[in-house]
mmCIF file of C-alpha atoms and ligand atoms in Angstrom:
data_model
loop_
_atom_site.group_PDB
_atom_site.id
_atom_site.type_symbol
_atom_site.label_atom_id
_atom_site.label_comp_id
_atom_site.label_asym_id
_atom_site.label_seq_id
_atom_site.Cartn_x
_atom_site.Cartn_y
_atom_site.Cartn_z
ATOM 1 C CA MET A 23 -41.113 24.818 -85.786
ATOM 2 C CA THR A 24 -37.549 24.005 -86.963
ATOM 3 C CA ASN A 25 -35.802 21.788 -84.669
ATOM 4 C CA THR A 26 -32.094 22.878 -83.884
ATOM 5 C CA THR A 27 -29.354 21.042 -82.337
ATOM 6 C CA HIS A 28 -25.049 21.811 -82.482
ATOM 7 C CA PHE A 29 -22.740 21.154 -84.869
ATOM 8 C CA GLY A 30 -19.387 21.590 -83.019
ATOM 9 C CA TYR A 31 -20.124 24.464 -81.442
ATOM 10 C CA LYS A 32 -22.508 26.045 -83.539
ATOM 11 C CA THR A 33 -26.013 25.647 -83.230
ATOM 12 C CA VAL A 34 -27.910 25.113 -86.677
ATOM 13 C CA THR A 35 -30.814 23.443 -87.995
ATOM 14 C CA GLU A 36 -30.947 19.279 -87.845
ATOM 15 C CA GLU A 37 -31.220 19.774 -91.277
ATOM 16 C CA GLU A 38 -27.861 21.805 -91.773
ATOM 17 C CA LYS A 39 -26.448 19.614 -89.319
ATOM 18 C CA VAL A 40 -26.895 16.365 -91.701
ATOM 19 C CA HIS A 41 -25.484 18.762 -94.579
ATOM 20 C CA LYS A 42 -22.575 19.591 -92.450
ATOM 21 C CA VAL A 43 -21.416 16.638 -91.587
ATOM 22 C CA ALA A 44 -21.803 14.899 -95.045
ATOM 23 C CA GLU A 45 -19.831 17.774 -96.263
ATOM 24 C CA VAL A 46 -16.682 16.794 -93.642
ATOM 25 C CA PHE A 47 -16.765 13.318 -94.113
ATOM 26 C CA HIS A 48 -16.746 13.839 -98.190
ATOM 27 C CA SER A 49 -14.077 16.120 -97.619
ATOM 28 C CA VAL A 50 -11.873 13.383 -95.437
ATOM 29 C CA ALA A 51 -12.572 10.458 -96.620
ATOM 30 C CA ALA A 52 -9.729 10.005 -99.020
ATOM 31 C CA LYS A 53 -7.006 11.333 -96.169
ATOM 32 C CA TYR A 54 -9.209 9.667 -93.516
ATOM 33 C CA ASP A 55 -6.778 6.843 -92.833
ATOM 34 C CA VAL A 56 -3.461 8.693 -92.576
ATOM 35 C CA MET A 57 -5.196 11.748 -90.720
ATOM 36 C CA ASN A 58 -6.432 9.173 -87.959
ATOM 37 C CA ASP A 59 -2.530 7.654 -87.709
ATOM 38 C CA LEU A 60 -1.008 10.908 -87.341
ATOM 39 C CA MET A 61 -3.716 12.427 -85.362
ATOM 40 C CA SER A 62 -4.183 9.786 -83.074
ATOM 41 C CA ALA A 63 -0.293 8.837 -82.614
ATOM 42 C CA GLY A 64 -1.359 5.110 -84.288
ATOM 43 C CA MET A 65 -3.904 4.826 -80.759
ATOM 44 C CA HIS A 66 -7.069 4.633 -82.829
ATOM 45 C CA ARG A 67 -5.525 0.692 -83.712
ATOM 46 C CA LEU A 68 -5.410 -0.104 -79.956
ATOM 47 C CA TRP A 69 -8.650 1.334 -79.110
ATOM 48 C CA LYS A 70 -10.183 -0.933 -81.924
ATOM 49 C CA ALA A 71 -8.593 -3.959 -80.954
ATOM 50 C CA PHE A 72 -9.657 -3.558 -77.535
ATOM 51 C CA THR A 73 -13.056 -3.196 -79.239
ATOM 52 C CA ILE A 74 -12.848 -6.047 -81.283
ATOM 53 C CA GLY A 75 -11.624 -8.381 -78.421
ATOM 54 C CA GLN A 76 -14.408 -7.505 -76.529
ATOM 55 C CA ALA A 77 -16.877 -8.046 -79.338
ATOM 56 C CA ALA A 78 -15.749 -11.739 -79.203
ATOM 57 C CA ILE A 79 -17.202 -12.573 -82.553
ATOM 58 C CA ARG A 80 -17.817 -16.580 -83.154
ATOM 59 C CA PRO A 81 -17.752 -18.582 -86.859
ATOM 60 C CA GLY A 82 -21.401 -18.044 -87.716
ATOM 61 C CA PHE A 83 -22.091 -14.426 -86.192
ATOM 62 C CA LYS A 84 -24.056 -11.714 -87.725
ATOM 63 C CA VAL A 85 -22.414 -8.388 -87.274
ATOM 64 C CA LEU A 86 -23.672 -5.307 -88.227
ATOM 65 C CA ASP A 87 -21.174 -2.293 -88.088
ATOM 66 C CA ILE A 88 -22.759 1.383 -88.241
ATOM 67 C CA ALA A 89 -20.936 4.547 -89.607
ATOM 68 C CA GLY A 90 -18.511 2.025 -90.567
ATOM 69 C CA GLY A 91 -16.472 4.557 -92.749
ATOM 70 C CA THR A 92 -12.907 2.777 -94.011
ATOM 71 C CA GLY A 93 -14.041 -0.536 -92.652
ATOM 72 C CA ASP A 94 -11.418 -1.055 -89.765
ATOM 73 C CA LEU A 95 -14.071 -2.633 -87.865
ATOM 74 C CA ALA A 96 -15.822 -4.897 -90.496
ATOM 75 C CA LYS A 97 -12.751 -6.172 -91.677
ATOM 76 C CA ALA A 98 -11.461 -7.511 -88.567
ATOM 77 C CA PHE A 99 -15.273 -8.825 -87.851
ATOM 78 C CA ALA A 100 -15.495 -10.578 -91.006
ATOM 79 C CA LYS A 101 -12.508 -12.707 -90.528
ATOM 80 C CA ARG A 102 -13.755 -13.697 -87.309
ATOM 81 C CA ALA A 103 -17.267 -14.596 -88.201
ATOM 82 C CA GLY A 104 -15.532 -16.582 -91.369
ATOM 83 C CA PRO A 105 -17.100 -17.910 -94.298
ATOM 84 C CA THR A 106 -20.835 -18.909 -92.397
ATOM 85 C CA GLY A 107 -20.910 -15.291 -90.875
ATOM 86 C CA GLU A 108 -22.205 -12.040 -92.027
ATOM 87 C CA VAL A 109 -20.914 -9.332 -91.988
ATOM 88 C CA TRP A 110 -22.230 -5.748 -92.711
ATOM 89 C CA LEU A 111 -20.653 -2.401 -93.511
ATOM 90 C CA THR A 112 -22.478 0.971 -93.396
ATOM 91 C CA ASP A 113 -22.616 4.161 -93.370
ATOM 92 C CA ILE A 114 -24.748 6.994 -94.136
ATOM 93 C CA ASN A 115 -21.721 8.672 -96.495
ATOM 94 C CA GLU A 116 -20.780 7.571 -100.081
ATOM 95 C CA SER A 117 -17.213 8.652 -99.721
ATOM 96 C CA MET A 118 -16.137 7.249 -96.788
ATOM 97 C CA LEU A 119 -17.948 3.332 -97.861
ATOM 98 C CA ARG A 120 -16.681 3.353 -101.528
ATOM 99 C CA VAL A 121 -13.282 3.720 -99.448
ATOM 100 C CA GLY A 122 -14.111 0.965 -96.864
ATOM 101 C CA ARG A 123 -15.484 -1.673 -99.096
ATOM 102 C CA ASP A 124 -12.400 -1.260 -101.741
ATOM 103 C CA ARG A 125 -10.234 -1.366 -98.529
ATOM 104 C CA VAL A 126 -12.075 -4.565 -97.391
ATOM 105 C CA LEU A 127 -11.714 -5.904 -100.763
ATOM 106 C CA ASN A 128 -8.405 -5.623 -101.208
ATOM 107 C CA THR A 129 -7.826 -7.767 -98.414
ATOM 108 C CA GLY A 130 -9.858 -10.903 -100.239
ATOM 109 C CA ILE A 131 -12.812 -10.441 -98.015
ATOM 110 C CA SER A 132 -16.121 -10.121 -98.970
ATOM 111 C CA THR A 133 -18.904 -8.176 -96.854
ATOM 112 C CA PRO A 134 -22.011 -6.294 -97.769
ATOM 113 C CA THR A 135 -21.948 -2.958 -97.900
ATOM 114 C CA LEU A 136 -25.156 -0.469 -97.539
ATOM 115 C CA LEU A 137 -25.244 3.463 -97.243
ATOM 116 C CA CYS A 138 -27.789 3.624 -94.394
ATOM 117 C CA ASP A 139 -28.685 5.872 -91.438
ATOM 118 C CA ALA A 140 -27.940 5.173 -87.804
ATOM 119 C CA GLU A 141 -31.388 6.058 -87.168
ATOM 120 C CA LYS A 142 -33.743 4.261 -90.042
ATOM 121 C CA LEU A 143 -31.685 0.881 -90.255
ATOM 122 C CA PRO A 144 -33.146 -1.222 -92.953
ATOM 123 C CA PHE A 145 -32.837 -4.243 -91.251
ATOM 124 C CA PRO A 146 -35.364 -6.709 -89.093
ATOM 125 C CA ASP A 147 -35.622 -6.745 -85.374
ATOM 126 C CA ASN A 148 -33.871 -9.317 -83.098
ATOM 127 C CA TYR A 149 -31.595 -9.608 -86.602
ATOM 128 C CA PHE A 150 -27.745 -9.743 -85.379
ATOM 129 C CA ASP A 151 -25.379 -11.047 -82.180
ATOM 130 C CA ARG A 152 -23.593 -7.684 -82.795
ATOM 131 C CA VAL A 153 -24.073 -4.625 -83.610
ATOM 132 C CA SER A 154 -20.850 -1.717 -83.716
ATOM 133 C CA VAL A 155 -20.494 2.031 -83.738
ATOM 134 C CA ALA A 156 -17.111 3.262 -83.565
ATOM 135 C CA PHE A 157 -16.889 7.260 -83.531
ATOM 136 C CA GLY A 158 -19.980 7.528 -85.607
ATOM 137 C CA LEU A 159 -22.403 8.137 -82.921
ATOM 138 C CA ARG A 160 -20.918 11.602 -82.057
ATOM 139 C CA ASN A 161 -21.935 12.911 -85.760
ATOM 140 C CA MET A 162 -25.642 11.980 -85.206
ATOM 141 C CA THR A 163 -28.380 13.970 -84.735
ATOM 142 C CA HIS A 164 -30.974 11.983 -82.745
ATOM 143 C CA LYS A 165 -28.183 10.093 -80.684
ATOM 144 C CA ASP A 166 -31.592 7.822 -78.588
ATOM 145 C CA VAL A 167 -33.306 7.335 -81.966
ATOM 146 C CA ALA A 168 -30.024 5.612 -83.304
ATOM 147 C CA LEU A 169 -29.651 3.495 -79.808
ATOM 148 C CA SER A 170 -33.054 2.194 -79.984
ATOM 149 C CA GLU A 171 -32.341 1.136 -83.567
ATOM 150 C CA MET A 172 -29.245 -0.235 -82.623
ATOM 151 C CA ARG A 173 -31.515 -2.765 -79.736
ATOM 152 C CA ARG A 174 -34.271 -2.998 -81.787
ATOM 153 C CA VAL A 175 -32.076 -4.787 -84.523
ATOM 154 C CA LEU A 176 -29.859 -7.139 -82.055
ATOM 155 C CA LYS A 177 -30.843 -10.417 -81.250
ATOM 156 C CA PRO A 178 -31.821 -10.626 -76.976
ATOM 157 C CA GLY A 179 -28.239 -11.628 -75.991
ATOM 158 C CA GLY A 180 -26.766 -9.924 -78.515
ATOM 159 C CA LYS A 181 -24.372 -7.119 -77.615
ATOM 160 C CA LEU A 182 -24.093 -3.558 -78.982
ATOM 161 C CA LEU A 183 -19.982 -1.674 -78.672
ATOM 162 C CA VAL A 184 -20.265 1.748 -79.093
ATOM 163 C CA LEU A 185 -16.631 3.104 -79.126
ATOM 164 C CA GLU A 186 -16.300 7.190 -79.171
ATOM 165 C CA PHE A 187 -14.023 9.725 -77.978
ATOM 166 C CA SER A 188 -14.877 10.941 -74.211
ATOM 167 C CA LYS A 189 -14.118 12.963 -71.562
ATOM 168 C CA VAL A 190 -10.438 12.895 -70.455
ATOM 169 C CA CYS A 191 -9.540 12.641 -66.735
ATOM 170 C CA GLU A 192 -9.031 16.094 -65.116
ATOM 171 C CA GLN A 193 -4.831 15.799 -65.663
ATOM 172 C CA LEU A 194 -4.613 15.290 -69.150
ATOM 173 C CA LYS A 195 -7.700 18.357 -70.006
ATOM 174 C CA LYS A 196 -5.323 21.237 -70.438
ATOM 175 C CA PRO A 197 -2.806 19.343 -72.693
ATOM 176 C CA TYR A 198 -5.500 17.726 -74.587
ATOM 177 C CA ASP A 199 -7.340 21.065 -75.414
ATOM 178 C CA VAL A 200 -4.050 22.911 -76.782
ATOM 179 C CA TYR A 201 -3.376 19.751 -79.106
ATOM 180 C CA SER A 202 -6.829 19.585 -79.833
ATOM 181 C CA PHE A 203 -7.731 23.084 -80.596
ATOM 182 C CA SER A 204 -4.128 23.706 -82.274
ATOM 183 C CA VAL A 205 -2.351 21.000 -83.488
ATOM 184 C CA LEU A 206 -5.214 18.871 -84.908
ATOM 185 C CA PRO A 207 -6.480 21.985 -87.614
ATOM 186 C CA TRP A 208 -3.033 22.864 -88.383
ATOM 187 C CA LEU A 209 -2.414 18.567 -89.380
ATOM 188 C CA GLY A 210 -5.730 19.288 -90.841
ATOM 189 C CA LYS A 211 -4.892 21.979 -93.210
ATOM 190 C CA LYS A 212 -1.235 20.115 -93.891
ATOM 191 C CA ILE A 213 -2.355 16.669 -94.803
ATOM 192 C CA ALA A 214 -6.127 17.086 -96.027
ATOM 193 C CA ASN A 215 -5.870 20.910 -97.046
ATOM 194 C CA ASP A 216 -9.131 21.170 -94.414
ATOM 195 C CA ALA A 217 -8.764 22.825 -91.036
ATOM 196 C CA GLU A 218 -12.428 23.160 -90.643
ATOM 197 C CA SER A 219 -13.354 19.541 -90.524
ATOM 198 C CA TYR A 220 -10.657 18.850 -87.934
ATOM 199 C CA ARG A 221 -11.574 21.891 -86.028
ATOM 200 C CA TYR A 222 -15.603 20.335 -86.004
ATOM 201 C CA LEU A 223 -13.858 17.092 -85.045
ATOM 202 C CA ALA A 224 -11.957 18.643 -81.769
ATOM 203 C CA GLU A 225 -15.467 20.297 -80.988
ATOM 204 C CA SER A 226 -18.079 17.760 -81.314
ATOM 205 C CA ILE A 227 -15.559 15.811 -78.764
ATOM 206 C CA ARG A 228 -16.113 18.343 -76.560
ATOM 207 C CA MET A 229 -20.420 18.382 -77.008
ATOM 208 C CA HIS A 230 -20.532 14.529 -76.847
ATOM 209 C CA PRO A 231 -22.143 12.611 -73.782
ATOM 210 C CA ASP A 232 -19.130 12.075 -71.160
ATOM 211 C CA GLN A 233 -19.311 8.224 -69.742
ATOM 212 C CA ASP A 234 -21.868 8.389 -67.504
ATOM 213 C CA THR A 235 -24.351 10.412 -69.411
ATOM 214 C CA LEU A 236 -23.940 7.962 -72.427
ATOM 215 C CA LYS A 237 -23.957 4.897 -70.100
ATOM 216 C CA GLN A 238 -27.709 6.603 -69.016
ATOM 217 C CA MET A 239 -28.671 6.999 -72.812
ATOM 218 C CA MET A 240 -27.578 3.307 -73.573
ATOM 219 C CA GLN A 241 -29.610 2.309 -70.723
ATOM 220 C CA ASP A 242 -32.553 4.904 -71.571
ATOM 221 C CA ALA A 243 -32.624 3.057 -75.218
ATOM 222 C CA GLY A 244 -33.105 -0.583 -73.392
ATOM 223 C CA LEU A 245 -29.977 -1.420 -73.036
ATOM 224 C CA SER A 246 -28.904 -4.272 -69.951
ATOM 225 C CA ARG A 247 -25.527 -4.771 -68.364
ATOM 226 C CA VAL A 248 -24.126 -1.471 -69.272
ATOM 227 C CA GLN A 249 -20.572 -0.904 -68.270
ATOM 228 C CA TYR A 250 -17.762 1.443 -70.387
ATOM 229 C CA PHE A 251 -13.914 0.776 -70.483
ATOM 230 C CA ASN A 252 -11.808 4.411 -70.417
ATOM 231 C CA LEU A 253 -9.131 3.857 -72.707
ATOM 232 C CA THR A 254 -6.152 6.006 -72.578
ATOM 233 C CA ALA A 255 -7.454 8.347 -69.824
ATOM 234 C CA GLY A 256 -10.836 8.855 -71.403
ATOM 235 C CA VAL A 257 -9.862 10.179 -74.556
ATOM 236 C CA ALA A 258 -11.849 7.027 -76.045
ATOM 237 C CA ALA A 259 -14.078 5.116 -74.062
ATOM 238 C CA LEU A 260 -15.764 1.775 -74.995
ATOM 239 C CA HIS A 261 -19.390 0.872 -73.691
ATOM 240 C CA THR A 262 -20.922 -2.000 -73.977
ATOM 241 C CA GLY A 263 -24.658 -3.672 -73.291
ATOM 242 C CA ILE A 264 -26.930 -6.287 -74.042
ATOM 243 C CA LYS A 265 -30.232 -6.597 -75.334
ATOM 244 C CA LEU A 266 -32.087 -8.798 -72.711
HETATM 245 C C1 SAM B 307 -15.442 9.503 -88.062
HETATM 246 S S1 SAM B 307 -15.704 8.235 -89.111
HETATM 247 C C2 SAM B 307 -15.967 6.703 -88.435
HETATM 248 C C3 SAM B 307 -15.645 5.871 -89.117
HETATM 249 C C4 SAM B 307 -15.114 4.390 -88.619
HETATM 250 N N1 SAM B 307 -16.209 3.703 -88.192
HETATM 251 C C5 SAM B 307 -13.758 4.375 -87.824
HETATM 252 O O1 SAM B 307 -13.738 3.834 -86.367
HETATM 253 O O2 SAM B 307 -12.959 4.484 -88.176
HETATM 254 C C6 SAM B 307 -17.484 8.681 -88.710
HETATM 255 C C7 SAM B 307 -18.845 8.156 -89.894
HETATM 256 O O3 SAM B 307 -20.204 8.228 -89.261
HETATM 257 C C8 SAM B 307 -20.867 8.120 -90.261
HETATM 258 N N2 SAM B 307 -22.062 8.770 -90.340
HETATM 259 C C9 SAM B 307 -22.393 10.250 -89.480
HETATM 260 N N3 SAM B 307 -23.609 10.129 -89.167
HETATM 261 C C10 SAM B 307 -24.139 8.764 -89.903
HETATM 262 C C11 SAM B 307 -25.651 8.297 -89.338
HETATM 263 N N4 SAM B 307 -26.717 9.116 -89.000
HETATM 264 N N5 SAM B 307 -25.566 7.267 -89.754
HETATM 265 C C12 SAM B 307 -24.804 6.215 -90.310
HETATM 266 N N6 SAM B 307 -23.793 6.824 -90.595
HETATM 267 C C13 SAM B 307 -23.372 8.088 -90.453
HETATM 268 C C14 SAM B 307 -20.132 9.511 -91.320
HETATM 269 O O4 SAM B 307 -20.188 9.365 -92.369
HETATM 270 C C15 SAM B 307 -18.539 8.729 -90.852
HETATM 271 O O5 SAM B 307 -17.967 7.696 -92.069
#
């Protein structure tokens, strides 16, 4: 039997979802950074700065950034881990990873870069001090499998950080819906000539588990001391958990 899942509001086979997500990120890779700044009015930088603070990377740390895309987190982590550290920039999508690798290299930092699926991480057990995933989990087909993989590769005492769009507070719901379903696709069309990918973005955010559901999923994956921080009234949330 073919398993189905969702791609935004559409029901698709799991295989179709993987292809469709790949198409979205091949299509947006070149304009991804400028669109991020425009769509969030630069706020994604603050959310990432908060995540970097919570990661508390020390020199020598081994860090894995999953679905790292254009490399914002990996770049910041590599600066903090220093020459004795090891920071991996990974993503399933070659177009995104290529942009990320070049951006990181342009800052004079060299990080290992690897094309890989979060659901099958090619790393040993108990290897990393920190694992991060920013705005990536939403696109994964088997989020439970990906979260277990993230836990597996963490060292005991290591920390997982999941930054993702989340559920906004009630007062913001209406204006946020108007913005997401009208302004976002329009901006996508104007800037990246791709309204569809940005419609998918809005839909996939609505389909993503809310703060408490994701917290439970992280606990189910075996993480402890799971907590979350709402950012910009829940537009995004950072979840953290420890592998004991
Ligand atoms: C919205 S981008 C986020 C990029 C970057 N982390 C950031 O915060 O700007 C989502 C990324 O998730 C990646 N992705 C989707 N499914 C994945 C999977 N199963 N394994 C690894 N990466 C995946 C996509 O290729 C894409 O680069």
